[in-house]
Amino acid sequence: MPETWSFHSAGQIIFGRNAVRRLGEVAAHLNAKRILIVTDSILEKAGLVERVRAPLRENAVEIEIFSGGEAEPSLRAAEASIECGRPFRPDVVLGLGGGSNMDLAKITAVILAYGGQPRDYVGEFKIPGPIKPLICVPTTAGTGSEVSAASVLTDTENQIKVGILSNYLRPRVAVVDALMTVSCPPKVTADSGIDALTHAIEAFTAVDNADFPLPPAEQSIYQGRHPLADALAAQAISLIGLNLRRAVKDAHDLEAREAMALAATLAGLAFSNVGVAAVHALEYPVGGATHCSHGAGNGLLLPFVMQFNLPVRQRELAKIAKLLGEDVTGLDELGDLHAAERAIQAVTQLRADIGIPLRLRDLGVRPEQLRLFAEKAFAIKRILRVNPRPATVEDLEGILRAAY
Ligand SMILES: NC(=O)c1ccc[n+]([C@@H]2O[C@H](COP(=O)([O-])OP(=O)(O)OC[C@H]3O[C@@H](n4cnc5c(N)ncnc54)[C@H](O)[C@@H]3O)[C@@H](O)[C@H]2O)c1
Ligand SMILES: [Zn+2]
């Protein structure tokens, strides 16, 4: 059992409206002469690439752009990004986009430093040392990839999301500018926003650091719940409770956009130290098979996993109800259970209000697929061990049946 915990982050976080204008200065600090921007054609058309390119150009940085990014990127997309970057020999890689492009930029920065194939690095602690310096500029709020230790890719052959985890994947600089998220359509705002909520709730209800069930010979990036991450997750939950509906409803509500950008980064800092848990373990096979967005899959599953964890996390769930702005006056006198149930109802309502699919059948899942999803999720030990209530394959199948 661990007796200590630690906290890792991006090297620097620059936050605020028009923060991207400081990219020239960031490049100069990194002594960057050649920057590879990893992005996609939607963001190019939305004019976001230009907003990043302009301050870099002013600092005489040479730029190459890979715009072949895709949502929930495949290992193949990662190879394409690397092929584009290799002849250019960048000294810095810049990920511009949602989690998808940032994760492509991360694996690109690994392979430009160490060679090999994306598949070689799947798992934990496979990256031998520091990678090409990485700047991340999120355009969703969001995955928290701008501060996290993960790159998530889709293994299309095996129909599953695969994770690459290493503290070397944390960007040197995260530039979080809510103005970059204003062009997100409502679905992207909703899906990425509920992903951030899932990160915060999974971190806030995770197994405690002192009880983290890590077998003696193993190491893990994730450490279980600890007080610093708890503070960040709590603040993220509260910001999301107040602002996600607003941001979905009115794309130009800058106050809500900024609060969501902060919440996503805070949630990223929390989960990337504590871990994510059963929601994410179950989403990996569901997303791999149905191609739903990561956020939609998580949002769909979140209340069902909260229900499963209820017996061991009443106090924390009761706090979440309050953080989400629920009026629990009178309920807490009856003990935590009623307030905790209110948290599950609040998430269920939020999910419906912002248009997240409610049932697995809405994603085209067939009942006979559930067992295989449960088995695949059960195999993702590094995530599942973070869940506060140990789950068997049958338990996971039960959660999926409830969500069906
Ligand atoms: N590395 C991590 O720590 C981590 C954590 C959670 C999720 N993820 C991964 O991140 C991915 C999901 O990322 P996401 O939710 O940020 O969405 P995304 O990056 O997949 O983007 C979704 C779509 O929205 C578009 N888009 C993004 N920003 C936009 C903007 N400002 N204006 C207009 N269009 C915009 C993109 O072009 C894309 O088509 C998944 O692959 C998921 O597995 C990674
Ligand atoms: Zn996630």
Coordinates of C-alpha atoms and ligand atoms in Angstrom, one line a residue:
M1 CA 0.0 0.0 0.0
P2 CA 1.4 3.4 -0.9
E3 CA 2.3 5.8 2.0
T4 CA 3.0 8.8 -0.2
W5 CA 1.3 10.4 -3.2
S6 CA 2.7 12.8 -5.8
F7 CA 1.4 15.2 -8.3
H8 CA 2.4 15.7 -11.9
S9 CA 1.3 18.3 -14.4
A10 CA 2.2 20.0 -17.6
G11 CA 5.4 21.9 -17.2
Q12 CA 3.5 25.2 -17.5
I13 CA -0.1 26.2 -18.0
I14 CA -0.9 29.5 -19.6
F15 CA -4.6 30.2 -19.2
G16 CA -6.9 33.0 -20.4
R17 CA -8.6 34.7 -23.3
N18 CA -6.1 35.2 -26.1
A19 CA -3.5 33.1 -24.4
V20 CA -2.6 31.8 -27.9
R21 CA -1.1 35.2 -28.7
R22 CA 1.7 34.2 -26.3
L23 CA 2.7 31.2 -28.4
G24 CA 5.6 33.2 -29.9
E25 CA 7.0 33.8 -26.5
V26 CA 6.5 30.1 -25.7
A27 CA 8.3 29.0 -28.8
A28 CA 11.2 31.3 -28.0
H29 CA 11.5 29.8 -24.5
L30 CA 11.6 26.4 -25.9
N31 CA 14.2 27.6 -28.4
A32 CA 11.9 26.3 -31.2
K33 CA 12.9 27.0 -34.8
R34 CA 10.7 24.4 -36.5
I35 CA 7.3 23.5 -35.2
L36 CA 5.0 20.7 -36.4
I37 CA 1.3 21.5 -35.8
V38 CA -0.8 18.4 -35.5
T39 CA -4.5 19.3 -36.2
D40 CA -7.4 18.6 -38.5
S41 CA -9.2 20.1 -41.5
I42 CA -12.3 21.2 -39.5
L43 CA -10.1 23.4 -37.3
E44 CA -8.2 24.7 -40.3
K45 CA -11.5 25.8 -41.9
A46 CA -12.7 27.3 -38.6
G47 CA -9.6 29.6 -38.7
L48 CA -8.1 28.2 -35.5
V49 CA -4.9 27.1 -37.2
E50 CA -4.2 30.6 -38.3
R51 CA -4.6 31.9 -34.8
V52 CA -1.9 29.6 -33.7
R53 CA 0.3 30.1 -36.7
A54 CA 0.3 34.0 -36.7
P55 CA 2.2 34.5 -33.4
L56 CA 4.6 31.7 -34.3
R57 CA 5.4 33.3 -37.7
E58 CA 6.0 36.6 -36.0
N59 CA 8.8 34.8 -34.1
A60 CA 10.3 33.5 -37.3
V61 CA 9.3 29.9 -36.6
E62 CA 9.1 27.6 -39.5
I63 CA 5.9 25.6 -39.5
E64 CA 4.7 22.3 -41.0
I65 CA 1.0 21.4 -40.6
F66 CA -0.4 17.9 -40.4
S67 CA -4.1 18.4 -40.9
G68 CA -5.1 14.7 -41.2
G69 CA -6.3 14.4 -37.6
E70 CA -9.6 12.7 -37.0
A71 CA -12.0 12.2 -34.1
E72 CA -11.1 9.2 -31.9
P73 CA -7.9 8.7 -34.0
S74 CA -6.8 5.4 -35.2
L75 CA -3.3 4.0 -35.0
R76 CA -3.2 4.5 -38.7
A77 CA -3.8 8.3 -38.3
A78 CA -0.9 8.4 -35.8
E79 CA 1.3 6.8 -38.5
A80 CA 0.2 9.4 -41.0
S81 CA 1.0 12.2 -38.6
I82 CA 4.5 10.8 -37.9
E83 CA 5.1 10.3 -41.7
C84 CA 4.3 14.0 -42.2
G85 CA 6.5 15.1 -39.3
R86 CA 9.6 13.0 -39.9
P87 CA 11.0 14.7 -43.0
F88 CA 10.4 18.1 -41.5
R89 CA 12.5 17.4 -38.5
P90 CA 10.7 19.6 -36.0
D91 CA 12.2 20.6 -32.7
V92 CA 8.8 21.1 -31.1
V93 CA 5.4 19.4 -31.8
L94 CA 2.2 21.4 -31.2
G95 CA -1.1 19.6 -30.7
L96 CA -4.1 21.8 -31.7
G97 CA -7.5 20.5 -31.2
G98 CA -9.6 18.4 -28.9
G99 CA -8.2 15.3 -27.2
S100 CA -8.0 13.5 -30.5
N101 CA -5.4 15.9 -32.1
M102 CA -3.5 16.4 -28.9
D103 CA -3.2 12.7 -28.5
L104 CA -1.9 12.4 -32.0
A105 CA 0.6 15.1 -31.3
K106 CA 1.8 13.2 -28.2
I107 CA 2.5 9.9 -30.0
T108 CA 4.1 11.8 -32.8
A109 CA 6.4 13.5 -30.4
V110 CA 7.3 10.1 -28.9
I111 CA 8.1 8.5 -32.2
L112 CA 10.0 11.4 -33.6
A113 CA 12.3 11.1 -30.6
Y114 CA 12.6 7.3 -30.3
G115 CA 11.3 5.7 -33.5
G116 CA 9.2 2.5 -33.7
Q117 CA 5.4 2.2 -34.2
P118 CA 2.6 3.6 -32.1
R119 CA 1.6 0.1 -31.1
D120 CA 5.1 -0.4 -29.5
Y121 CA 4.2 2.1 -26.8
V122 CA 0.7 0.9 -25.8
G123 CA 0.5 0.4 -22.1
E124 CA 2.3 2.1 -19.2
F125 CA 6.0 3.1 -18.8
K126 CA 7.0 2.1 -22.4
I127 CA 8.5 5.5 -23.2
P128 CA 12.2 5.6 -22.3
G129 CA 12.7 9.3 -21.6
P130 CA 11.7 12.8 -22.5
I131 CA 10.0 13.2 -25.9
K132 CA 10.1 16.0 -28.4
P133 CA 9.0 19.1 -26.5
L134 CA 5.2 19.3 -26.8
I135 CA 2.8 22.3 -26.7
C136 CA -0.9 21.6 -26.4
V137 CA -3.7 24.0 -27.3
P138 CA -7.1 22.5 -26.5
T139 CA -10.0 23.6 -28.7
T140 CA -12.6 21.6 -26.6
A141 CA -13.3 21.6 -22.9
G142 CA -12.6 18.8 -22.7
T143 CA -10.3 15.9 -22.2
G144 CA -7.6 17.5 -20.1
S145 CA -5.1 15.9 -22.5
E146 CA -3.2 19.3 -22.4
V147 CA -2.0 18.3 -18.9
S148 CA -2.4 14.5 -18.9
A149 CA -0.1 11.6 -19.1
A150 CA -2.1 9.7 -21.7
S151 CA -2.5 9.4 -25.4
V152 CA -5.6 7.4 -26.4
L153 CA -5.8 5.8 -29.9
T154 CA -8.3 3.5 -31.5
D155 CA -7.1 0.0 -32.5
T156 CA -9.6 -0.5 -35.3
E157 CA -8.5 -4.1 -35.9
N158 CA -9.4 -5.1 -32.4
Q159 CA -12.2 -2.6 -32.0
I160 CA -11.0 -1.1 -28.8
K161 CA -9.4 2.2 -27.6
V162 CA -5.9 1.7 -26.4
G163 CA -4.0 3.9 -24.0
I164 CA -0.3 5.0 -23.9
L165 CA 0.6 6.2 -20.4
S166 CA 3.7 7.9 -19.3
N167 CA 4.5 11.1 -17.4
Y168 CA 6.8 11.9 -20.3
L169 CA 3.6 12.5 -22.3
R170 CA 2.7 15.5 -20.3
P171 CA 3.1 18.6 -22.4
R172 CA 5.8 21.1 -21.6
V173 CA 3.3 23.9 -22.1
A174 CA -0.5 23.9 -22.1
V175 CA -2.0 27.0 -23.6
V176 CA -5.7 27.1 -22.6
D177 CA -7.6 29.8 -24.3
A178 CA -11.4 29.5 -24.1
L179 CA -11.8 31.6 -27.2
M180 CA -10.5 28.6 -29.1
T181 CA -13.6 26.6 -28.0
V182 CA -16.3 29.1 -29.1
S183 CA -16.7 27.4 -32.6
C184 CA -17.4 24.0 -31.0
P185 CA -20.8 22.8 -32.2
P186 CA -23.3 22.0 -29.4
K187 CA -22.7 18.2 -29.7
V188 CA -18.9 18.6 -29.3
T189 CA -19.4 21.0 -26.4
A190 CA -21.8 18.5 -24.7
D191 CA -19.8 15.4 -25.3
S192 CA -16.4 16.8 -24.3
G193 CA -18.0 18.7 -21.3
I194 CA -19.5 15.5 -19.9
D195 CA -16.2 13.8 -20.4
A196 CA -14.6 16.4 -18.2
L197 CA -17.4 15.8 -15.6
T198 CA -16.7 12.0 -15.8
H199 CA -13.0 12.7 -15.2
A200 CA -13.8 14.8 -12.1
I201 CA -16.3 12.4 -10.7
E202 CA -14.2 9.3 -11.3
A203 CA -11.3 11.1 -9.6
F204 CA -13.4 12.3 -6.7
T205 CA -14.9 8.9 -6.0
A206 CA -11.8 6.8 -6.8
V207 CA -10.2 4.3 -4.4
D208 CA -8.2 6.1 -1.7
N209 CA -4.5 6.4 -2.3
A210 CA -3.8 4.5 1.0
D211 CA -5.9 1.6 -0.3
F212 CA -4.6 1.6 -3.9
P213 CA -4.5 -2.1 -4.8
L214 CA -1.3 -2.1 -6.8
P215 CA 0.4 -5.6 -6.9
P216 CA 4.0 -5.3 -5.3
A217 CA 6.0 -5.7 -8.6
E218 CA 3.8 -3.3 -10.5
Q219 CA 4.0 0.5 -11.1
S220 CA 1.2 2.8 -12.1
I221 CA 0.8 6.3 -13.3
Y222 CA -2.5 6.3 -11.4
Q223 CA -2.3 6.5 -7.6
G224 CA -5.8 6.7 -6.3
R225 CA -7.6 9.6 -4.6
H226 CA -5.4 12.2 -2.8
P227 CA -6.2 15.6 -1.3
L228 CA -4.7 17.8 -3.9
A229 CA -6.5 16.1 -6.8
D230 CA -9.7 16.1 -4.7
A231 CA -9.6 19.8 -4.4
L232 CA -9.2 20.2 -8.2
A233 CA -11.9 17.6 -9.0
A234 CA -14.4 19.3 -6.6
Q235 CA -13.9 22.7 -8.2
A236 CA -14.2 21.1 -11.7
I237 CA -17.6 19.5 -10.7
S238 CA -18.9 22.7 -9.4
L239 CA -17.9 24.7 -12.5
I240 CA -19.4 22.1 -14.8
G241 CA -22.7 22.0 -12.8
L242 CA -23.0 25.8 -13.2
N243 CA -21.8 26.1 -16.8
L244 CA -22.1 23.1 -19.1
R245 CA -25.8 23.7 -19.9
R246 CA -25.0 27.3 -20.7
A247 CA -22.1 26.5 -23.0
V248 CA -24.2 24.0 -24.9
K249 CA -27.1 26.4 -25.2
D250 CA -25.2 29.5 -26.2
A251 CA -21.9 28.9 -28.0
H252 CA -20.9 32.5 -27.4
D253 CA -21.5 32.6 -23.7
L254 CA -17.8 33.4 -23.0
E255 CA -18.2 33.2 -19.2
A256 CA -19.5 29.7 -19.5
R257 CA -16.9 28.8 -22.1
E258 CA -14.1 30.0 -19.8
A259 CA -15.4 28.2 -16.8
M260 CA -15.7 25.0 -18.8
A261 CA -12.1 25.4 -20.1
L262 CA -10.9 25.8 -16.5
A263 CA -13.0 22.9 -15.3
A264 CA -11.6 20.6 -18.1
T265 CA -8.0 21.4 -17.2
L266 CA -8.7 21.0 -13.5
A267 CA -10.4 17.7 -14.1
G268 CA -7.4 16.6 -16.3
L269 CA -5.0 17.4 -13.5
A270 CA -7.1 15.4 -11.1
F271 CA -7.8 12.3 -13.1
S272 CA -4.3 12.1 -14.6
N273 CA -2.9 11.6 -11.1
V274 CA -5.7 9.7 -9.4
G275 CA -6.9 7.7 -12.4
V276 CA -10.2 7.1 -14.2
A277 CA -12.2 4.1 -13.3
A278 CA -15.1 1.8 -14.4
V279 CA -16.8 4.4 -16.7
H280 CA -13.7 4.7 -18.8
A281 CA -12.9 1.0 -18.7
L282 CA -16.4 0.3 -20.1
E283 CA -16.3 3.1 -22.6
Y284 CA -13.2 1.7 -24.3
P285 CA -14.9 -1.4 -25.8
V286 CA -18.2 0.5 -26.3
G287 CA -16.5 3.3 -28.1
G288 CA -14.3 0.9 -30.1
A289 CA -17.3 -1.0 -31.4
T290 CA -19.9 1.7 -31.9
H291 CA -17.6 4.7 -32.8
C292 CA -19.6 6.9 -30.5
S293 CA -17.6 9.8 -29.2
H294 CA -15.6 9.2 -26.0
G295 CA -17.7 11.8 -24.2
A296 CA -21.0 10.4 -25.4
G297 CA -20.0 6.9 -24.3
N298 CA -18.8 8.1 -20.9
G299 CA -21.8 10.4 -20.3
L300 CA -24.1 7.5 -21.1
L301 CA -22.4 5.2 -18.7
L302 CA -21.6 7.6 -15.9
P303 CA -24.8 7.4 -13.8
F304 CA -24.9 3.6 -14.0
V305 CA -21.4 3.4 -12.6
M306 CA -22.2 5.9 -9.9
Q307 CA -25.1 3.7 -9.0
F308 CA -22.8 0.6 -8.8
N309 CA -20.4 2.6 -6.6
L310 CA -23.1 4.0 -4.4
P311 CA -22.7 1.4 -1.6
V312 CA -19.1 2.4 -1.0
R313 CA -19.1 6.1 -1.9
Q314 CA -22.2 7.6 -0.3
R315 CA -20.3 10.4 1.4
E316 CA -18.5 11.5 -1.7
L317 CA -21.6 11.2 -3.9
A318 CA -23.5 13.3 -1.4
K319 CA -20.9 16.0 -1.7
I320 CA -21.1 15.8 -5.5
A321 CA -24.8 16.5 -5.3
K322 CA -24.0 19.7 -3.5
L323 CA -21.2 20.6 -5.8
L324 CA -23.6 20.2 -8.8
G325 CA -25.8 22.7 -7.2
E326 CA -28.5 20.4 -5.9
D327 CA -30.5 21.6 -2.9
V328 CA -30.0 18.8 -0.4
T329 CA -31.4 20.7 2.6
G330 CA -33.1 18.2 4.8
L331 CA -31.8 15.3 2.8
D332 CA -28.4 15.1 4.6
E333 CA -30.2 14.8 8.0
L334 CA -31.3 11.4 6.8
G335 CA -27.7 10.4 6.2
D336 CA -25.7 10.5 3.0
L337 CA -27.7 8.0 1.0
H338 CA -30.5 10.3 -0.1
A339 CA -28.2 13.1 -1.1
A340 CA -25.9 10.6 -2.9
E341 CA -28.9 9.4 -4.9
R342 CA -29.6 13.0 -5.7
A343 CA -26.1 13.2 -7.4
I344 CA -27.0 10.3 -9.6
Q345 CA -30.3 12.0 -10.6
A346 CA -28.6 15.3 -11.2
V347 CA -26.1 13.7 -13.6
T348 CA -28.9 11.8 -15.3
Q349 CA -30.8 15.1 -15.8
L350 CA -27.8 17.0 -17.0
R351 CA -27.1 14.2 -19.5
A352 CA -30.6 14.4 -20.9
D353 CA -30.6 18.3 -21.0
I354 CA -27.5 18.4 -23.1
G355 CA -28.5 15.6 -25.5
I356 CA -26.2 12.7 -24.5
P357 CA -27.6 9.4 -25.6
L358 CA -29.4 7.7 -22.7
R359 CA -29.1 4.0 -23.5
L360 CA -26.6 1.7 -25.1
R361 CA -29.3 0.6 -27.5
D362 CA -29.4 4.2 -28.8
L363 CA -25.8 3.7 -30.0
G364 CA -26.8 0.6 -31.9
V365 CA -25.4 -1.9 -29.4
R366 CA -26.9 -5.3 -29.5
P367 CA -27.6 -7.3 -26.2
E368 CA -25.3 -10.1 -27.3
Q369 CA -22.4 -7.7 -27.4
L370 CA -22.6 -6.8 -23.7
R371 CA -20.7 -9.9 -22.3
L372 CA -17.7 -9.2 -24.6
F373 CA -17.7 -5.5 -23.7
A374 CA -17.6 -6.5 -20.0
E375 CA -14.7 -9.0 -20.6
K376 CA -12.7 -6.4 -22.5
A377 CA -13.3 -3.8 -19.8
F378 CA -12.3 -6.3 -17.1
A379 CA -9.0 -6.8 -18.9
I380 CA -8.1 -3.1 -18.4
K381 CA -6.7 -3.6 -15.0
R382 CA -4.8 -0.3 -14.8
I383 CA -8.1 1.6 -14.9
L384 CA -10.4 -0.8 -13.2
R385 CA -8.2 -1.0 -10.0
V386 CA -9.0 2.7 -9.5
N387 CA -12.7 2.0 -9.1
P388 CA -13.7 2.3 -5.4
R389 CA -15.8 -0.9 -5.6
P390 CA -14.0 -3.9 -7.1
A391 CA -15.9 -5.1 -10.1
T392 CA -16.1 -8.7 -11.5
V393 CA -16.9 -9.4 -15.1
E394 CA -20.5 -10.2 -14.0
D395 CA -20.7 -6.8 -12.2
L396 CA -19.5 -5.0 -15.3
E397 CA -22.0 -6.9 -17.4
G398 CA -24.7 -5.9 -14.9
I399 CA -23.8 -2.3 -15.3
L400 CA -24.0 -2.6 -19.1
R401 CA -27.4 -4.4 -18.9
A402 CA -28.7 -1.6 -16.7
A403 CA -27.5 0.9 -19.3
Y404 CA -28.9 -1.1 -22.2
Ligands
LIG1 N1 -5.2 12.0 -23.4 C1 -6.2 12.1 -22.5 O1 -5.9 12.3 -21.4 C2 -7.6 11.9 -22.9 C3 -8.6 12.0 -21.9 C4 -9.9 11.9 -22.4 C5 -10.2 11.6 -23.7 N2 -9.2 11.4 -24.6 C6 -9.5 11.2 -26.0 O2 -9.8 12.4 -26.6 C7 -10.7 12.2 -27.7 C8 -11.9 13.0 -27.6 O3 -11.5 14.4 -27.6 P1 -12.6 15.6 -27.6 O4 -13.8 15.2 -26.8 O5 -11.8 16.8 -27.2 O6 -13.1 15.7 -29.1 P2 -12.3 15.5 -30.5 O7 -10.9 16.0 -30.4 O8 -12.5 14.1 -30.9 O9 -13.1 16.5 -31.5 C9 -14.4 16.2 -31.9 C10 -14.7 16.9 -33.2 O10 -14.9 18.3 -32.9 C11 -14.1 19.1 -33.7 N3 -13.7 20.3 -33.0 C12 -12.9 20.3 -31.9 N4 -12.7 21.5 -31.5 C13 -13.5 22.3 -32.2 C14 -13.7 23.7 -32.3 N5 -13.2 24.6 -31.4 N6 -14.5 24.2 -33.3 C15 -15.1 23.4 -34.2 N7 -14.9 22.0 -34.2 C16 -14.1 21.5 -33.2 C17 -13.0 18.2 -34.2 O11 -12.5 18.6 -35.4 C18 -13.6 16.8 -34.2 O12 -14.2 16.6 -35.5 C19 -11.0 10.7 -27.7 O13 -10.2 10.0 -28.6 C20 -10.7 10.3 -26.3 O14 -10.4 8.9 -26.1 C21 -7.9 11.6 -24.2
ZN2 ZN -12.3 10.7 -20.7

